[in-house]
Short mmCIF file of C-alpha atoms in Angstrom, two decimals:
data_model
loop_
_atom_site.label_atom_id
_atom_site.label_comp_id
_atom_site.label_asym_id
_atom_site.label_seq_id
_atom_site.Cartn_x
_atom_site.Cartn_y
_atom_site.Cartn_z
CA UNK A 1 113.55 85.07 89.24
CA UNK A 2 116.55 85.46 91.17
CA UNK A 3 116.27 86.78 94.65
CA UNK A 4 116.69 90.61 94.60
CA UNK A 5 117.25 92.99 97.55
CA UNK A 6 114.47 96.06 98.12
CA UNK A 7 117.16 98.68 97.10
CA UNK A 8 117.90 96.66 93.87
CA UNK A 9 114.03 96.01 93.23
CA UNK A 10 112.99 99.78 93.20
CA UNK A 11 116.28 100.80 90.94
CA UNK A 12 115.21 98.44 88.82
CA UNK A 13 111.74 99.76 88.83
CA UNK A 14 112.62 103.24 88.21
CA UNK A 15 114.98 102.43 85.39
CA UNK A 16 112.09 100.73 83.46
CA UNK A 17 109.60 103.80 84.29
CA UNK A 18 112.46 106.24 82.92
CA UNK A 19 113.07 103.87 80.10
CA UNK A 20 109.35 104.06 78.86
CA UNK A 21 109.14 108.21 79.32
CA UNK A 22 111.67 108.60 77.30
CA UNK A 23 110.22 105.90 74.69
CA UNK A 24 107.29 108.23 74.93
CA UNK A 25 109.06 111.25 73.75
CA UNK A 26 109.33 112.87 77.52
CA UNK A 27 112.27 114.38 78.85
CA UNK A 28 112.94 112.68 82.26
CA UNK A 29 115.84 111.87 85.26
CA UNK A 30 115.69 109.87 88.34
CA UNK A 31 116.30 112.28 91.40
CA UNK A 32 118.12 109.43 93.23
CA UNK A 33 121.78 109.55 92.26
CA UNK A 34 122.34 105.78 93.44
CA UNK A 35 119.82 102.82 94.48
CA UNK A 36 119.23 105.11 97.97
CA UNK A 37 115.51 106.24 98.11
CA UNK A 38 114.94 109.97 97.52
CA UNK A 39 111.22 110.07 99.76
CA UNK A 40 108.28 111.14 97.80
CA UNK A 41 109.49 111.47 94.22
CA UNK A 42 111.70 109.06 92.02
CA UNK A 43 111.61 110.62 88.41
CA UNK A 44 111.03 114.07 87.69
CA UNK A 45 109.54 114.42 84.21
CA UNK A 46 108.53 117.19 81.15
CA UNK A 47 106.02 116.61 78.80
CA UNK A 48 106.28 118.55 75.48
CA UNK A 49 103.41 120.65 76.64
CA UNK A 50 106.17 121.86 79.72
CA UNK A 51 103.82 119.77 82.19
CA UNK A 52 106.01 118.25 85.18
CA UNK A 53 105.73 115.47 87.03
CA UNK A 54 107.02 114.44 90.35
CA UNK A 55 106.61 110.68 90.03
CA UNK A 56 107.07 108.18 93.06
CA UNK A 57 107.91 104.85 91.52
CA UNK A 58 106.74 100.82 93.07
CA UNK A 59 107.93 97.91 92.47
CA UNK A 60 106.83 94.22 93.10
CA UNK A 61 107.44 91.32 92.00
CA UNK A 62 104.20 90.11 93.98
CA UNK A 63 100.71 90.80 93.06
CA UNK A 64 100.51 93.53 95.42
CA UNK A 65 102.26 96.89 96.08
CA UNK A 66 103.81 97.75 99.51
CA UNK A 67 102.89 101.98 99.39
CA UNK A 68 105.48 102.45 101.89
CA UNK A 69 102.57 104.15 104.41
CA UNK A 70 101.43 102.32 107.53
CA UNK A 71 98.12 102.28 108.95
CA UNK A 72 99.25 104.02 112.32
CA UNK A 73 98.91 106.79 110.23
CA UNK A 74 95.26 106.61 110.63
CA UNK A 75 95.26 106.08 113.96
CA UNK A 76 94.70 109.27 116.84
CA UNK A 77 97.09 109.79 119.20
CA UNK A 78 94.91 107.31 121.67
CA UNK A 79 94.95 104.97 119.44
CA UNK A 80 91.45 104.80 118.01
CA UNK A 81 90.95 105.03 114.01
CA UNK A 82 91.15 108.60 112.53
CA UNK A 83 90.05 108.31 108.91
CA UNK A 84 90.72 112.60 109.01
CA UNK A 85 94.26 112.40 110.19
CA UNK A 86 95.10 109.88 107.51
CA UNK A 87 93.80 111.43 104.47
CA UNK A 88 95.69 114.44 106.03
CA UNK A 89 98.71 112.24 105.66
CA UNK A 90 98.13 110.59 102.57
CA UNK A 91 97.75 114.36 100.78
CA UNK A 92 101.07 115.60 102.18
CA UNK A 93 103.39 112.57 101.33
CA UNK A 94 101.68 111.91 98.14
CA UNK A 95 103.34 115.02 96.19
CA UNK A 96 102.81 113.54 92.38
CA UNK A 97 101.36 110.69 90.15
CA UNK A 98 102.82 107.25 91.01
CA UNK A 99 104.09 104.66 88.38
CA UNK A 100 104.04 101.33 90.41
CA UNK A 101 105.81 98.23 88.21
CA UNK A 102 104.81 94.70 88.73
CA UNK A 103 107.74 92.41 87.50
CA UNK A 104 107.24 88.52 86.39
CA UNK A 105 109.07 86.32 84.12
CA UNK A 106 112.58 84.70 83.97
CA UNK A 107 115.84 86.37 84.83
CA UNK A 108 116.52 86.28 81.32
CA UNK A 109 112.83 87.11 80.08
CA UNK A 110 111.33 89.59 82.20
CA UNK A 111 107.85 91.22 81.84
CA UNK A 112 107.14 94.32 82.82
CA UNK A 113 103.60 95.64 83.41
CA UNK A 114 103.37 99.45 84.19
CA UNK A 115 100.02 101.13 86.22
CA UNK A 116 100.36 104.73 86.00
CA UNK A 117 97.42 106.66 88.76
CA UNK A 118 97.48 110.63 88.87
CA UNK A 119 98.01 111.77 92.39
CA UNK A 120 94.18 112.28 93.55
CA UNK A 121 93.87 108.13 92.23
CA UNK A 122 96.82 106.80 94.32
CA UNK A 123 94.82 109.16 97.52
CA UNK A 124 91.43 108.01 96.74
CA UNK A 125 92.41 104.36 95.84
CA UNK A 126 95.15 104.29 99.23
CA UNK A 127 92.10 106.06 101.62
CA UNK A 128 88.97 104.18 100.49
CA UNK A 129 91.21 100.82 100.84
CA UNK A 130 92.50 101.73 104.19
CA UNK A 131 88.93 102.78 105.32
CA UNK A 132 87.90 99.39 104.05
CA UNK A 133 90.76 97.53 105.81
CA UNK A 134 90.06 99.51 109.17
CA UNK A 135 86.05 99.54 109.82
CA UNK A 136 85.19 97.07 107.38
CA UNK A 137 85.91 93.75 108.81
CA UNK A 138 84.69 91.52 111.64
CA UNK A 139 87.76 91.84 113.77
CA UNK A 140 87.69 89.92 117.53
CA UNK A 141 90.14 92.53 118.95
CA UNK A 142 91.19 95.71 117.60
CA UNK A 143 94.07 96.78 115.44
CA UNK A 144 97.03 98.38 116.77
CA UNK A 145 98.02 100.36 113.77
CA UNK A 146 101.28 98.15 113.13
CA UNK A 147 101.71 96.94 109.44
CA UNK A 148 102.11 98.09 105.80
CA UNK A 149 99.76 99.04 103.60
CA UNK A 150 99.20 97.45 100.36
CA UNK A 151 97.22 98.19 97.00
CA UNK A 152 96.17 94.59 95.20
CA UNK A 153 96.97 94.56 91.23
CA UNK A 154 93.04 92.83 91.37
CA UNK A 155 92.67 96.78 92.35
CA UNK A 156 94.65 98.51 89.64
CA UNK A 157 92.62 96.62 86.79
CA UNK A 158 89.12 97.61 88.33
CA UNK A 159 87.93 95.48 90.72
CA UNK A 160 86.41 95.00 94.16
CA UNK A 161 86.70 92.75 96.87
CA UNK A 162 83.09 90.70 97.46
CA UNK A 163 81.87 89.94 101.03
CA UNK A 164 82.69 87.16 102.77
CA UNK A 165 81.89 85.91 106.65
CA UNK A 166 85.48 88.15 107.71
CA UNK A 167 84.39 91.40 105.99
CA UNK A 168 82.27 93.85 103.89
CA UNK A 169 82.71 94.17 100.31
CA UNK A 170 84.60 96.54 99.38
CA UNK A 171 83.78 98.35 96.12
CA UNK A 172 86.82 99.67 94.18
CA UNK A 173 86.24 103.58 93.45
CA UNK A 174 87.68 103.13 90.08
CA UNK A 175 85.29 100.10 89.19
CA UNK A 176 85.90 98.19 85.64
CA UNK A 177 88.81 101.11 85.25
CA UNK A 178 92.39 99.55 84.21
CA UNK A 179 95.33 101.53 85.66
CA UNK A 180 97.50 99.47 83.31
CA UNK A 181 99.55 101.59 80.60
CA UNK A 182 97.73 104.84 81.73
CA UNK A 183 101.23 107.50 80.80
CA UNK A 184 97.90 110.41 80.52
CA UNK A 185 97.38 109.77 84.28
CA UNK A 186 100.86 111.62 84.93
CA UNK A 187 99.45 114.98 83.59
CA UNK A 188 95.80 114.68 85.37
CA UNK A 189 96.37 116.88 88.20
#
């Protein structure tokens, strides 16, 4: 596929999550008025039922999704891991349910696959992760908090990561579940 900027990427993202609400019969509008980021929420949507949702859309074209949260967010202001302060975090940025797209194919022929986690998923699947990522592993020096965090695709259909001589396992809190195609998961909570 052709080499596409980050601003182009997510437009192109939340174009295919608006495409498929309204395929579903939901009444729905991106908040952003051009590619520019709106923070938090990208489509605001209305079931038939009169449920909203404030959805935050991702997009990759990789096989993982950059959450757009870094891990000095679970750091303490001395720089020592705070697992506390970051769930803090994690509950007030994450407003809604979050739609992240993973793109492959051709130019010409793209595929589109669509993971759809209610709000409490994205926080427990983003904390346990993180708290895997930051006490889990057999580090020589310690982190500095710098750096992205990222949620695998491997993670989003179910599974775990198994132990190995750098780290712990790590078992996925939504275990054999497949986030894939999940358009209920907007209305959970």
């Amino acid at each position: 596929m052709a080499n596409i900027n980050r601003n182009n990427l997510g437009a192109i993202g939340e174009h295919q999550v608006l495409s498929r609400l309204l395929l579903l019969g939901h009444q729905a509008a991106i908040t952003n008025m051009s590619v520019n980021n709106m923070e938090n929420i990208d489509i605001l949507c209305r079931d038939s039922n009169n449920h909203y949702a404030a959805i935050q859309v991702k997009t990759t074209m990789a096989n993982d999704f950059n959450v757009g949260i870094c891990h000095k967010q679970f750091f303490d202001e001395q720089g020592k891991i705070d697992l506390a302060t970051g769930l803090k975090y994690l509950e007030s940025k994450i407003v809604g349910p979050w739609v992240m797209v993973q793109i492959n194919g051709t130019d010409m022929e793209p595929i589109f696959k669509f993971f759809v986690m209610s709000r409490n998923q994205v926080i427990k699947m983003i904390y346990e992760s993180e708290k895997w990522y930051l006490t889990d592993f057999n580090r020589k020096k310690p982190l500095s908090g710098n750096g992205g965090i990222y949620l695998s695709v491997y993670w989003l259909n179910g599974h775990g990561v198994p132990a190995n001589n750098t780290h712990k396992e790590w078992i996925n809190p939504f275990t054999g579940h497949n986030f894939e195609n999940q358009w209920k998961n907007l209305w959970l909570d």
